[in-house]
Structures are given as structure tokens and as C-alpha cells.
Amino acid sequence: MPLPNTDVMPDTRHTTPTPPPGFGHPPADDLLLPVDELPESPSSPDLICRRVRDELMLDGNARLNLATFVTTWMEPQARQLMAETAEKNLADRAEYPQITAMEERCVRMLARLWHAPSPERVRGCSTTGSSEAAMLGGLALKRRWAARRRAQGKDTARPNLVMGANVQVCWKKFANYFDVEPRYVPMEPGRYHLTADTLTAYCDDNTIGVVTILGSTFDGSYEPVADICMALDGYQAATGTDIPVHVDGASGALVAPFLDPGLMWDFQLERVASINTSGHKYGHVFPGLGWALWRDAEALPDDLVFEVDYLGGRSPSFTLNFSRPGAHVVAQYYSFLRYGFEGMRELAAQSRTTARALASRIAAIAPYELVTDGSELPAFAFRLAPGTRGLTVFDVSHAMRARGWHLPAYTFPAPCHDVSVLRLVVRTGFTADLARMFITDLTEVTRQLHTERPVPAPVSEPVMAG
Ligand SMILES: Cc1ncc(COP(=O)(O)O)c(C=O)c1O
């Protein structure tokens, strides 16, 4: 299948407007405009457009942003469709029944992709991203747990949610906003995500669910969803407590189905009640789109779904927002139809191949060593070999920024806060040419940092007082 040549992406944002900048307007005009209060009178659209565009040039270049999982490249046809539907509000379902139909078709496609035993029984919706989807997934878990407790004549005062310390901040927000105690299973040296061995020690009768991540934002690794479900099967056999699992597949739920068909992580596992993904990550849609799916009506209690009467239509609604852009759903529908299974597989495979090649090149540059190698999500983390002196990952990140690359550096949570890494995400649009330039720059930046900051003479170990 002919896939897009991302090297020839038309990027209209930085094109020179016609007439030439400033032509016909005395420069002082521009300077007089206020920037933090509403101007008294209108200005020419061209003047303001240029002004806004010029200011935006100071922002980073999205395709050099190696920090984000979010789509930074779409085909011109998809951009065009988004522009043509920019004014359509997803909430006006009676007015735009076809966008609603596209949303439902996307939900069915995802249900099949994630092996729902009865795709027609799956309940699902689009969201603004995985964060909103996580709130909805968490709310459903909490409501189910409360109903179960009430039926047993028990209190519902202290719900908790069990997850790895590596969860994305959206789960911390969910716990905070919806009064659920977050129980974080800590990382250990060499184990940087949730695994099956330690998790049941954090579960009890008040556990509304376990969140497992495909894959971890910290290092791109997949959590072992099947093993985690098996551990919870054992817990249920021992205690009688049935704890559902929500899979946060923000990135991986649109990577694993194409590249890891043998991996058990989705609705094939009976314990998996719900799954979220970001259409705006490996779903190839610009930022603003997520998906949340529940196995069946039992997993998404009816009392969370509103029947909304609006503008002559009645439709079920389970979202935190009301008005939302319809254009993102249109773009998702386009990308699913345009690429199909084989195209999605090929795009994900290209990203993973590039990530693995970059990881192995970086592993060969002293003093770096890999934490992960890009063989799960097309993303990996690397750090400075123990004992490296004279530079930190933060220095490297800073120096790469000066070359235009956004290569984030961060520290893992306690008790692994001695681990600081750089993380690199590969997405469609990160071409082989960009990868080559990145390696050249990283090699040079590392050499310069070493040269500018000569390694200090080894300090002798302090002698412990006897
Ligand atoms: C595992 C995971 N969950 C949730 C999110 C939040 O996703 P969104 O940006 O779509 O709200 C992210 C973002 O990177 C993520 O990696």
C-alpha cells in the first residue's frame, strides 16, 4: 500500500504571508497593539494573522519534539477534512448525524481490534484524549464497586485504586478529583512498571480496580496485563474479591494489535473491563481525541449514561464535556479507512524499526546505556552509565534543545529517584533522515559537554570512621 511520504509534508504554518511581512503597515502599528487586554477597535485580519503567526514561530517545531506521543504529522487530505469540519460540534448529534455514525463505527472498529467477545455489546465513546477516558474508566469502576458494596450491605466510604507508580498523571488526577485513594505499587531498581508479583498486597475489599498500562509513559515498556489478570484471579480465589482491570492503552492500544498479535492484553482477558486509547497518539489524529470502551453494559453502569435531549435529538452521553470538536472524529474515521489494518501495521512498524535502530546507535555512544530498547512502544529511555562524571542527562537535554530537539530528561519516582533518563518517542513523520541528524547532533553535543567540562579527577572514597 502506498504510504505517505512524510518528507514532503506541506507545512503552511511557517510560510511567508503575501504581501511581504510588514509591507503597507508602518512597523509602529504592530507595536501599539496591546497583547494582554482586549484592543479597543478591530485590526486588519492580515495584520493580526501575521502577528499571531510570527509569535508562534518562537514555539518549538512539533516534528522535532521527541517528548510527545501525540501525532505531529497528518496527510494533507486529513488536514483538509479537519478544516472542512472545524465548525461542527459533536454535541449537536441531531444536526450532524453522520459524525455520530462515524464515531460509532470507530467504536465498533476498536471493539473488534481489541477482541471484544461481542463487539455489538461494547459501549464506547470518543473523548478529548486518554485523560478524559481515564476519568470515565475510573468513574465506571468506582460506581460498579459502590453498587456491589451496597448490595452486600457494606459501606462505600474508602474506595482505592491500585496502579504502578509509573502511571501517567491523569490517574493521579482521577484519584484526586473523584475521592479515590491512589495506591501506587512502587518501582524497584530494575523494575520500572507494575508487575504481577507485588500487586495483590495492595488490594483489598475497597479496591475498585487495577490500572495497567500499555505501555509506560516513563520508558515505553508494556506492563504484563495477562500476568496481572492472573494474579487477580488467584486473589479472587483466595479472598472472594473480584477486582476488574482497566487497561490504559493511551499509546499501546493502537500499536500492540498491529505489531504484537500474540500478546494477550485486551478484551480476550475476561478480567479486562475497559480500555482507553488516544486517537491523537498512534491513531494518527492531531491532538484532541481519545477513546474509552467498556466490554459491555455491566462494565459501564447505566446510571452513568445521560440521555440528552438537545436540539431535537436524543442521544446517550457519557463524557465530561458537552461541546467538542467533531473534526477529530472525522479525522479518526479517515485514518482508519485510509490505512486499514495493514497500513496501521506498516506505520507502527516503521516507527518501531526507527526506534530500535536509534536505540542501538545510542547504546554505542559512550557514556549512554539503554533502559529500554524501543521494542514495545516505539519509544525508549536511556541514561548515563553509572559513574559518569562531568555531565547529567539534564545537560544533554538542554544542549539538544539548542539544536532544536526536544529530548526530555526526568527522574524516576522514589525509591528509584537515583535513576535519571532521557526519553525519545518515535512517531510517523520521524524519518530516517531526521534520525540520522539526531544521532549526529547527540554525538556532537555529548562530545562537547565532555570537552567543555573535563571530567574531574577521581575523588577518593571517604574513609569511614571505624
Ligand atoms: C499511559 C498514558 N496514559 C494517559 C496519558 C494521557 O493521555 P492524553 O494526553 O491523551 O490525555 C498518556 C499521555 O502520554 C499516557 O502515556
PDB file of C-alpha atoms in Angstrom, residues 173-454:
ATOM      1  CA  LYS A 173      -5.958  13.471  38.824  1.00  0.00           C
ATOM      2  CA  PHE A 174      -8.751  10.896  38.721  1.00  0.00           C
ATOM      3  CA  ALA A 175      -7.967   9.803  42.282  1.00  0.00           C
ATOM      4  CA  ASN A 176      -7.787  13.395  43.475  1.00  0.00           C
ATOM      5  CA  TYR A 177     -10.868  14.721  41.671  1.00  0.00           C
ATOM      6  CA  PHE A 178     -13.111  11.758  42.435  1.00  0.00           C
ATOM      7  CA  ASP A 179     -12.073  10.991  46.018  1.00  0.00           C
ATOM      8  CA  VAL A 180     -10.415   7.661  45.472  1.00  0.00           C
ATOM      9  CA  GLU A 181      -7.319   6.644  47.425  1.00  0.00           C
ATOM     10  CA  PRO A 182      -4.490   6.057  44.946  1.00  0.00           C
ATOM     11  CA  ARG A 183      -2.373   3.038  45.844  1.00  0.00           C
ATOM     12  CA  TYR A 184       0.869   3.155  43.956  1.00  0.00           C
ATOM     13  CA  VAL A 185       2.932   0.000  43.731  1.00  0.00           C
ATOM     14  CA  PRO A 186       6.448   1.428  43.904  1.00  0.00           C
ATOM     15  CA  MET A 187       9.140   0.852  41.315  1.00  0.00           C
ATOM     16  CA  GLU A 188      12.213  -1.132  42.318  1.00  0.00           C
ATOM     17  CA  PRO A 189      15.720  -0.898  40.928  1.00  0.00           C
ATOM     18  CA  GLY A 190      15.469  -2.569  37.517  1.00  0.00           C
ATOM     19  CA  ARG A 191      11.626  -2.866  37.662  1.00  0.00           C
ATOM     20  CA  TYR A 192      10.073   0.329  36.410  1.00  0.00           C
ATOM     21  CA  HIS A 193       6.426  -0.660  35.924  1.00  0.00           C
ATOM     22  CA  LEU A 194       3.624  -2.668  37.523  1.00  0.00           C
ATOM     23  CA  THR A 195       4.198  -6.416  37.638  1.00  0.00           C
ATOM     24  CA  ALA A 196       2.075  -9.279  38.913  1.00  0.00           C
ATOM     25  CA  ASP A 197       4.252 -10.323  41.843  1.00  0.00           C
ATOM     26  CA  THR A 198       3.720  -7.431  44.241  1.00  0.00           C
ATOM     27  CA  LEU A 199       0.370  -6.003  43.291  1.00  0.00           C
ATOM     28  CA  THR A 200      -2.106  -8.086  45.309  1.00  0.00           C
ATOM     29  CA  ALA A 201      -0.517  -6.919  48.551  1.00  0.00           C
ATOM     30  CA  TYR A 202      -2.027  -3.500  47.736  1.00  0.00           C
ATOM     31  CA  CYS A 203      -5.563  -4.829  47.050  1.00  0.00           C
ATOM     32  CA  ASP A 204      -8.453  -5.277  49.480  1.00  0.00           C
ATOM     33  CA  ASP A 205     -12.264  -5.222  49.582  1.00  0.00           C
ATOM     34  CA  ASN A 206     -12.247  -1.489  48.822  1.00  0.00           C
ATOM     35  CA  THR A 207     -10.218  -1.784  45.619  1.00  0.00           C
ATOM     36  CA  ILE A 208     -12.376  -0.516  42.760  1.00  0.00           C
ATOM     37  CA  GLY A 209      -9.940  -1.779  40.145  1.00  0.00           C
ATOM     38  CA  VAL A 210      -6.362  -2.145  38.961  1.00  0.00           C
ATOM     39  CA  VAL A 211      -4.983   0.084  36.207  1.00  0.00           C
ATOM     40  CA  THR A 212      -2.388  -1.458  33.960  1.00  0.00           C
ATOM     41  CA  ILE A 213      -0.528   0.441  31.251  1.00  0.00           C
ATOM     42  CA  LEU A 214       0.321  -0.488  27.693  1.00  0.00           C
ATOM     43  CA  GLY A 215       2.884   0.976  27.645  1.00  0.00           C
ATOM     44  CA  SER A 216       4.519   3.029  30.302  1.00  0.00           C
ATOM     45  CA  THR A 217       4.974   6.740  29.724  1.00  0.00           C
ATOM     46  CA  PHE A 218       8.291   6.562  31.568  1.00  0.00           C
ATOM     47  CA  ASP A 219      10.121   4.152  29.291  1.00  0.00           C
ATOM     48  CA  GLY A 220       7.736   2.734  26.649  1.00  0.00           C
ATOM     49  CA  SER A 221       7.613  -0.723  28.266  1.00  0.00           C
ATOM     50  CA  TYR A 222       4.443  -2.824  28.276  1.00  0.00           C
ATOM     51  CA  GLU A 223       3.064  -3.919  31.631  1.00  0.00           C
ATOM     52  CA  PRO A 224       2.272  -7.657  31.711  1.00  0.00           C
ATOM     53  CA  VAL A 225      -1.523  -7.358  31.564  1.00  0.00           C
ATOM     54  CA  ALA A 226      -2.188 -11.116  31.320  1.00  0.00           C
ATOM     55  CA  ASP A 227       0.033 -11.900  34.340  1.00  0.00           C
ATOM     56  CA  ILE A 228      -1.640  -9.103  36.309  1.00  0.00           C
ATOM     57  CA  CYS A 229      -5.073 -10.551  35.489  1.00  0.00           C
ATOM     58  CA  MET A 230      -3.863 -13.993  36.530  1.00  0.00           C
ATOM     59  CA  ALA A 231      -2.601 -12.650  39.856  1.00  0.00           C
ATOM     60  CA  LEU A 232      -6.057 -11.122  40.418  1.00  0.00           C
ATOM     61  CA  ASP A 233      -7.692 -14.464  39.533  1.00  0.00           C
ATOM     62  CA  GLY A 234      -5.591 -16.007  42.305  1.00  0.00           C
ATOM     63  CA  TYR A 235      -6.556 -13.181  44.657  1.00  0.00           C
ATOM     64  CA  GLN A 236     -10.240 -13.762  43.925  1.00  0.00           C
ATOM     65  CA  ALA A 237      -9.879 -17.486  44.520  1.00  0.00           C
ATOM     66  CA  ALA A 238      -8.249 -16.789  47.883  1.00  0.00           C
ATOM     67  CA  THR A 239     -10.440 -13.905  49.103  1.00  0.00           C
ATOM     68  CA  GLY A 240     -13.645 -13.933  47.045  1.00  0.00           C
ATOM     69  CA  THR A 241     -12.977 -10.340  45.946  1.00  0.00           C
ATOM     70  CA  ASP A 242     -13.356  -9.792  42.204  1.00  0.00           C
ATOM     71  CA  ILE A 243     -11.253  -6.846  41.044  1.00  0.00           C
ATOM     72  CA  PRO A 244     -11.702  -5.600  37.459  1.00  0.00           C
ATOM     73  CA  VAL A 245      -8.843  -4.303  35.338  1.00  0.00           C
ATOM     74  CA  HIS A 246      -8.745  -1.151  33.231  1.00  0.00           C
ATOM     75  CA  VAL A 247      -6.053  -1.083  30.534  1.00  0.00           C
ATOM     76  CA  ASP A 248      -4.603   2.352  29.870  1.00  0.00           C
ATOM     77  CA  GLY A 249      -3.575   1.810  26.287  1.00  0.00           C
ATOM     78  CA  ALA A 250      -3.065   5.522  25.557  1.00  0.00           C
ATOM     79  CA  SER A 251      -0.308   4.637  23.108  1.00  0.00           C
ATOM     80  CA  GLY A 252      -0.036   0.849  23.069  1.00  0.00           C
ATOM     81  CA  ALA A 253      -3.664   0.001  22.276  1.00  0.00           C
ATOM     82  CA  LEU A 254      -3.006   1.302  18.759  1.00  0.00           C
ATOM     83  CA  VAL A 255       0.416  -0.318  18.492  1.00  0.00           C
ATOM     84  CA  ALA A 256       0.155  -3.807  20.023  1.00  0.00           C
ATOM     85  CA  PRO A 257      -2.819  -5.015  17.901  1.00  0.00           C
ATOM     86  CA  PHE A 258      -0.727  -4.431  14.777  1.00  0.00           C
ATOM     87  CA  LEU A 259       2.757  -5.395  15.906  1.00  0.00           C
ATOM     88  CA  ASP A 260       2.251  -7.868  18.773  1.00  0.00           C
ATOM     89  CA  PRO A 261      -0.674 -10.060  17.713  1.00  0.00           C
ATOM     90  CA  GLY A 262       0.356 -12.817  20.118  1.00  0.00           C
ATOM     91  CA  LEU A 263       0.297 -10.551  23.173  1.00  0.00           C
ATOM     92  CA  MET A 264      -2.698 -11.051  25.485  1.00  0.00           C
ATOM     93  CA  TRP A 265      -3.711  -7.678  26.874  1.00  0.00           C
ATOM     94  CA  ASP A 266      -7.214  -6.763  25.635  1.00  0.00           C
ATOM     95  CA  PHE A 267     -10.834  -7.963  25.976  1.00  0.00           C
ATOM     96  CA  GLN A 268      -9.638 -11.515  25.375  1.00  0.00           C
ATOM     97  CA  LEU A 269      -8.781 -11.404  29.076  1.00  0.00           C
ATOM     98  CA  GLU A 270     -12.091 -11.703  30.897  1.00  0.00           C
ATOM     99  CA  ARG A 271     -10.932  -9.508  33.742  1.00  0.00           C
ATOM    100  CA  VAL A 272     -10.329  -6.535  31.426  1.00  0.00           C
ATOM    101  CA  ALA A 273     -13.458  -4.409  31.849  1.00  0.00           C
ATOM    102  CA  SER A 274     -12.412  -1.306  29.946  1.00  0.00           C
ATOM    103  CA  ILE A 275      -9.684   0.096  27.715  1.00  0.00           C
ATOM    104  CA  ASN A 276      -8.731   3.619  26.701  1.00  0.00           C
ATOM    105  CA  THR A 277      -6.540   4.913  23.936  1.00  0.00           C
ATOM    106  CA  SER A 278      -5.562   8.269  22.475  1.00  0.00           C
ATOM    107  CA  GLY A 279      -6.674   8.615  18.875  1.00  0.00           C
ATOM    108  CA  HIS A 280      -4.229  11.512  18.829  1.00  0.00           C
ATOM    109  CA  LYS A 281      -1.223   9.274  19.520  1.00  0.00           C
ATOM    110  CA  TYR A 282      -0.729   6.197  17.340  1.00  0.00           C
ATOM    111  CA  GLY A 283      -4.234   6.760  15.869  1.00  0.00           C
ATOM    112  CA  HIS A 284      -2.708   9.442  13.612  1.00  0.00           C
ATOM    113  CA  VAL A 285      -5.023  12.336  14.546  1.00  0.00           C
ATOM    114  CA  PHE A 286      -3.892  15.767  15.704  1.00  0.00           C
ATOM    115  CA  PRO A 287      -4.341  16.488  19.446  1.00  0.00           C
ATOM    116  CA  GLY A 288      -7.850  16.400  20.863  1.00  0.00           C
ATOM    117  CA  LEU A 289      -9.101  12.805  20.566  1.00  0.00           C
ATOM    118  CA  GLY A 290      -9.308   9.756  22.831  1.00  0.00           C
ATOM    119  CA  TRP A 291     -11.462   6.653  23.075  1.00  0.00           C
ATOM    120  CA  ALA A 292     -12.941   4.742  26.002  1.00  0.00           C
ATOM    121  CA  LEU A 293     -14.518   1.320  25.543  1.00  0.00           C
ATOM    122  CA  TRP A 294     -16.270  -0.974  28.035  1.00  0.00           C
ATOM    123  CA  ARG A 295     -16.677  -4.682  27.456  1.00  0.00           C
ATOM    124  CA  ASP A 296     -20.487  -4.499  27.975  1.00  0.00           C
ATOM    125  CA  ALA A 297     -23.271  -2.687  29.803  1.00  0.00           C
ATOM    126  CA  GLU A 298     -22.313  -4.395  33.041  1.00  0.00           C
ATOM    127  CA  ALA A 299     -18.878  -2.742  32.900  1.00  0.00           C
ATOM    128  CA  LEU A 300     -20.420   0.703  32.246  1.00  0.00           C
ATOM    129  CA  PRO A 301     -23.373   1.097  34.621  1.00  0.00           C
ATOM    130  CA  ASP A 302     -26.475   2.684  33.055  1.00  0.00           C
ATOM    131  CA  ASP A 303     -26.723   5.293  35.763  1.00  0.00           C
ATOM    132  CA  LEU A 304     -23.558   6.968  34.447  1.00  0.00           C
ATOM    133  CA  VAL A 305     -25.005   7.440  30.973  1.00  0.00           C
ATOM    134  CA  PHE A 306     -27.154  10.506  30.382  1.00  0.00           C
ATOM    135  CA  GLU A 307     -29.911  10.520  27.796  1.00  0.00           C
ATOM    136  CA  VAL A 308     -29.506  14.033  26.491  1.00  0.00           C
ATOM    137  CA  ASP A 309     -32.346  15.860  24.770  1.00  0.00           C
ATOM    138  CA  TYR A 310     -30.770  18.551  22.668  1.00  0.00           C
ATOM    139  CA  LEU A 311     -31.626  20.431  19.513  1.00  0.00           C
ATOM    140  CA  GLY A 312     -34.295  17.968  18.509  1.00  0.00           C
ATOM    141  CA  GLY A 313     -32.295  14.799  19.179  1.00  0.00           C
ATOM    142  CA  ARG A 314     -31.957  12.314  21.989  1.00  0.00           C
ATOM    143  CA  SER A 315     -28.692  10.545  22.477  1.00  0.00           C
ATOM    144  CA  PRO A 316     -26.764   8.753  25.205  1.00  0.00           C
ATOM    145  CA  SER A 317     -23.882  10.773  26.599  1.00  0.00           C
ATOM    146  CA  PHE A 318     -21.060   9.715  28.885  1.00  0.00           C
ATOM    147  CA  THR A 319     -18.485  12.489  28.725  1.00  0.00           C
ATOM    148  CA  LEU A 320     -17.110  15.173  30.987  1.00  0.00           C
ATOM    149  CA  ASN A 321     -17.553  17.803  28.270  1.00  0.00           C
ATOM    150  CA  PHE A 322     -20.581  18.810  26.299  1.00  0.00           C
ATOM    151  CA  SER A 323     -19.421  20.725  23.205  1.00  0.00           C
ATOM    152  CA  ARG A 324     -16.432  19.186  21.461  1.00  0.00           C
ATOM    153  CA  PRO A 325     -14.920  19.396  18.007  1.00  0.00           C
ATOM    154  CA  GLY A 326     -16.397  16.883  15.573  1.00  0.00           C
ATOM    155  CA  ALA A 327     -13.383  17.278  13.271  1.00  0.00           C
ATOM    156  CA  HIS A 328     -11.211  14.900  15.285  1.00  0.00           C
ATOM    157  CA  VAL A 329     -13.704  12.068  14.978  1.00  0.00           C
ATOM    158  CA  VAL A 330     -13.862  12.733  11.243  1.00  0.00           C
ATOM    159  CA  ALA A 331     -10.062  12.569  11.086  1.00  0.00           C
ATOM    160  CA  GLN A 332     -10.003   9.280  13.037  1.00  0.00           C
ATOM    161  CA  TYR A 333     -12.574   7.785  10.696  1.00  0.00           C
ATOM    162  CA  TYR A 334     -10.430   8.955   7.768  1.00  0.00           C
ATOM    163  CA  SER A 335      -7.251   7.433   9.197  1.00  0.00           C
ATOM    164  CA  PHE A 336      -8.913   4.080   9.964  1.00  0.00           C
ATOM    165  CA  LEU A 337     -10.401   3.847   6.461  1.00  0.00           C
ATOM    166  CA  ARG A 338      -7.338   5.262   4.732  1.00  0.00           C
ATOM    167  CA  TYR A 339      -4.753   2.996   6.319  1.00  0.00           C
ATOM    168  CA  GLY A 340      -6.752  -0.081   7.245  1.00  0.00           C
ATOM    169  CA  PHE A 341      -5.161  -2.796   9.355  1.00  0.00           C
ATOM    170  CA  GLU A 342      -2.197  -3.279   7.034  1.00  0.00           C
ATOM    171  CA  GLY A 343      -1.435   0.449   6.763  1.00  0.00           C
ATOM    172  CA  MET A 344      -1.676   0.980  10.519  1.00  0.00           C
ATOM    173  CA  ARG A 345       0.629  -2.014  10.953  1.00  0.00           C
ATOM    174  CA  GLU A 346       3.121  -0.611   8.488  1.00  0.00           C
ATOM    175  CA  LEU A 347       3.176   2.848  10.092  1.00  0.00           C
ATOM    176  CA  ALA A 348       3.627   1.361  13.574  1.00  0.00           C
ATOM    177  CA  ALA A 349       6.321  -0.988  12.246  1.00  0.00           C
ATOM    178  CA  GLN A 350       8.215   1.908  10.663  1.00  0.00           C
ATOM    179  CA  SER A 351       8.179   3.763  13.983  1.00  0.00           C
ATOM    180  CA  ARG A 352       9.314   0.712  15.925  1.00  0.00           C
ATOM    181  CA  THR A 353      12.077  -0.069  13.415  1.00  0.00           C
ATOM    182  CA  THR A 354      13.342   3.513  13.669  1.00  0.00           C
ATOM    183  CA  ALA A 355      13.120   3.446  17.484  1.00  0.00           C
ATOM    184  CA  ARG A 356      15.078   0.191  17.712  1.00  0.00           C
ATOM    185  CA  ALA A 357      17.729   1.398  15.272  1.00  0.00           C
ATOM    186  CA  LEU A 358      18.124   4.666  17.195  1.00  0.00           C
ATOM    187  CA  ALA A 359      18.327   2.809  20.495  1.00  0.00           C
ATOM    188  CA  SER A 360      21.093   0.559  19.255  1.00  0.00           C
ATOM    189  CA  ARG A 361      23.026   3.531  17.827  1.00  0.00           C
ATOM    190  CA  ILE A 362      22.711   5.389  21.135  1.00  0.00           C
ATOM    191  CA  ALA A 363      23.815   2.327  23.094  1.00  0.00           C
ATOM    192  CA  ALA A 364      27.063   2.527  21.109  1.00  0.00           C
ATOM    193  CA  ILE A 365      27.728   6.161  22.123  1.00  0.00           C
ATOM    194  CA  ALA A 366      29.639   6.468  25.396  1.00  0.00           C
ATOM    195  CA  PRO A 367      28.528   7.101  28.111  1.00  0.00           C
ATOM    196  CA  TYR A 368      24.921   6.092  27.355  1.00  0.00           C
ATOM    197  CA  GLU A 369      23.183   2.871  28.280  1.00  0.00           C
ATOM    198  CA  LEU A 370      19.649   1.792  27.468  1.00  0.00           C
ATOM    199  CA  VAL A 371      16.862   1.395  29.999  1.00  0.00           C
ATOM    200  CA  THR A 372      14.517   0.122  27.250  1.00  0.00           C
ATOM    201  CA  ASP A 373      15.187  -0.515  23.572  1.00  0.00           C
ATOM    202  CA  GLY A 374      12.069   0.567  21.635  1.00  0.00           C
ATOM    203  CA  SER A 375      10.859  -2.989  21.068  1.00  0.00           C
ATOM    204  CA  GLU A 376       7.476  -2.392  22.732  1.00  0.00           C
ATOM    205  CA  LEU A 377       6.166   1.157  22.265  1.00  0.00           C
ATOM    206  CA  PRO A 378       8.298   2.896  19.609  1.00  0.00           C
ATOM    207  CA  ALA A 379       9.824   4.862  22.479  1.00  0.00           C
ATOM    208  CA  PHE A 380      12.747   4.199  24.758  1.00  0.00           C
ATOM    209  CA  ALA A 381      14.645   5.611  27.698  1.00  0.00           C
ATOM    210  CA  PHE A 382      18.403   5.800  28.115  1.00  0.00           C
ATOM    211  CA  ARG A 383      20.678   7.088  30.817  1.00  0.00           C
ATOM    212  CA  LEU A 384      24.300   7.803  31.620  1.00  0.00           C
ATOM    213  CA  ALA A 385      26.280   4.760  32.639  1.00  0.00           C
ATOM    214  CA  PRO A 386      26.844   4.614  36.410  1.00  0.00           C
ATOM    215  CA  GLY A 387      29.977   6.508  37.408  1.00  0.00           C
ATOM    216  CA  THR A 388      29.702   9.040  34.544  1.00  0.00           C
ATOM    217  CA  ARG A 389      31.040  12.365  35.694  1.00  0.00           C
ATOM    218  CA  GLY A 390      31.051  15.868  34.301  1.00  0.00           C
ATOM    219  CA  LEU A 391      27.577  15.848  32.694  1.00  0.00           C
ATOM    220  CA  THR A 392      23.996  14.969  33.527  1.00  0.00           C
ATOM    221  CA  VAL A 393      21.041  13.949  31.394  1.00  0.00           C
ATOM    222  CA  PHE A 394      19.630  17.408  32.082  1.00  0.00           C
ATOM    223  CA  ASP A 395      22.736  18.983  30.490  1.00  0.00           C
ATOM    224  CA  VAL A 396      22.270  16.779  27.445  1.00  0.00           C
ATOM    225  CA  SER A 397      18.577  17.671  27.179  1.00  0.00           C
ATOM    226  CA  HIS A 398      19.426  21.364  27.462  1.00  0.00           C
ATOM    227  CA  ALA A 399      22.163  21.208  24.854  1.00  0.00           C
ATOM    228  CA  MET A 400      19.954  19.268  22.422  1.00  0.00           C
ATOM    229  CA  ARG A 401      17.310  21.962  22.837  1.00  0.00           C
ATOM    230  CA  ALA A 402      19.776  24.475  21.491  1.00  0.00           C
ATOM    231  CA  ARG A 403      19.932  22.331  18.327  1.00  0.00           C
ATOM    232  CA  GLY A 404      16.101  22.387  18.081  1.00  0.00           C
ATOM    233  CA  TRP A 405      15.423  18.900  19.510  1.00  0.00           C
ATOM    234  CA  HIS A 406      13.146  18.495  22.488  1.00  0.00           C
ATOM    235  CA  LEU A 407      14.610  15.441  24.207  1.00  0.00           C
ATOM    236  CA  PRO A 408      13.164  15.369  27.732  1.00  0.00           C
ATOM    237  CA  ALA A 409      15.166  14.343  30.793  1.00  0.00           C
ATOM    238  CA  TYR A 410      13.493  13.335  34.031  1.00  0.00           C
ATOM    239  CA  THR A 411      13.952  11.388  37.213  1.00  0.00           C
ATOM    240  CA  PHE A 412      12.012   8.265  38.175  1.00  0.00           C
ATOM    241  CA  PRO A 413       9.824   8.389  41.309  1.00  0.00           C
ATOM    242  CA  ALA A 414      11.016   7.171  44.711  1.00  0.00           C
ATOM    243  CA  PRO A 415      12.619   4.841  45.547  1.00  0.00           C
ATOM    244  CA  CYS A 416      14.238   4.993  42.099  1.00  0.00           C
ATOM    245  CA  HIS A 417      14.974   8.713  42.169  1.00  0.00           C
ATOM    246  CA  ASP A 418      18.622   7.975  41.559  1.00  0.00           C
ATOM    247  CA  VAL A 419      17.586   6.959  38.010  1.00  0.00           C
ATOM    248  CA  SER A 420      17.524   9.909  35.617  1.00  0.00           C
ATOM    249  CA  VAL A 421      16.833   9.255  31.966  1.00  0.00           C
ATOM    250  CA  LEU A 422      16.347  10.796  28.568  1.00  0.00           C
ATOM    251  CA  ARG A 423      13.301   9.523  26.683  1.00  0.00           C
ATOM    252  CA  LEU A 424      12.790   9.507  22.971  1.00  0.00           C
ATOM    253  CA  VAL A 425       9.425   8.857  21.248  1.00  0.00           C
ATOM    254  CA  VAL A 426       9.310   7.917  17.572  1.00  0.00           C
ATOM    255  CA  ARG A 427       6.155   8.776  15.628  1.00  0.00           C
ATOM    256  CA  THR A 428       5.101   8.868  11.998  1.00  0.00           C
ATOM    257  CA  GLY A 429       6.977  11.773  10.473  1.00  0.00           C
ATOM    258  CA  PHE A 430      10.258  10.990  12.262  1.00  0.00           C
ATOM    259  CA  THR A 431      12.040   9.992   9.095  1.00  0.00           C
ATOM    260  CA  ALA A 432      15.322   8.137   8.642  1.00  0.00           C
ATOM    261  CA  ASP A 433      16.924  11.484   7.698  1.00  0.00           C
ATOM    262  CA  LEU A 434      15.780  13.093  10.943  1.00  0.00           C
ATOM    263  CA  ALA A 435      17.033  10.055  12.862  1.00  0.00           C
ATOM    264  CA  ARG A 436      20.457  10.394  11.225  1.00  0.00           C
ATOM    265  CA  MET A 437      20.646  14.110  12.053  1.00  0.00           C
ATOM    266  CA  PHE A 438      19.543  13.389  15.608  1.00  0.00           C
ATOM    267  CA  ILE A 439      22.358  10.862  16.125  1.00  0.00           C
ATOM    268  CA  THR A 440      24.905  13.289  14.652  1.00  0.00           C
ATOM    269  CA  ASP A 441      23.716  16.040  16.999  1.00  0.00           C
ATOM    270  CA  LEU A 442      23.587  13.804  20.061  1.00  0.00           C
ATOM    271  CA  THR A 443      27.113  12.537  19.388  1.00  0.00           C
ATOM    272  CA  GLU A 444      28.427  16.070  18.938  1.00  0.00           C
ATOM    273  CA  VAL A 445      26.583  17.520  21.935  1.00  0.00           C
ATOM    274  CA  THR A 446      27.870  14.723  24.174  1.00  0.00           C
ATOM    275  CA  ARG A 447      31.440  15.244  22.930  1.00  0.00           C
ATOM    276  CA  GLN A 448      31.195  18.990  23.517  1.00  0.00           C
ATOM    277  CA  LEU A 449      29.799  18.574  27.016  1.00  0.00           C
ATOM    278  CA  HIS A 450      32.679  16.257  27.852  1.00  0.00           C
ATOM    279  CA  THR A 451      35.223  18.651  26.353  1.00  0.00           C
ATOM    280  CA  GLU A 452      33.789  21.776  27.959  1.00  0.00           C
ATOM    281  CA  ARG A 453      33.530  20.151  31.333  1.00  0.00           C
ATOM    282  CA  PRO A 454      36.603  17.994  31.680  1.00  0.00           C
TER     283      PRO A 454
END
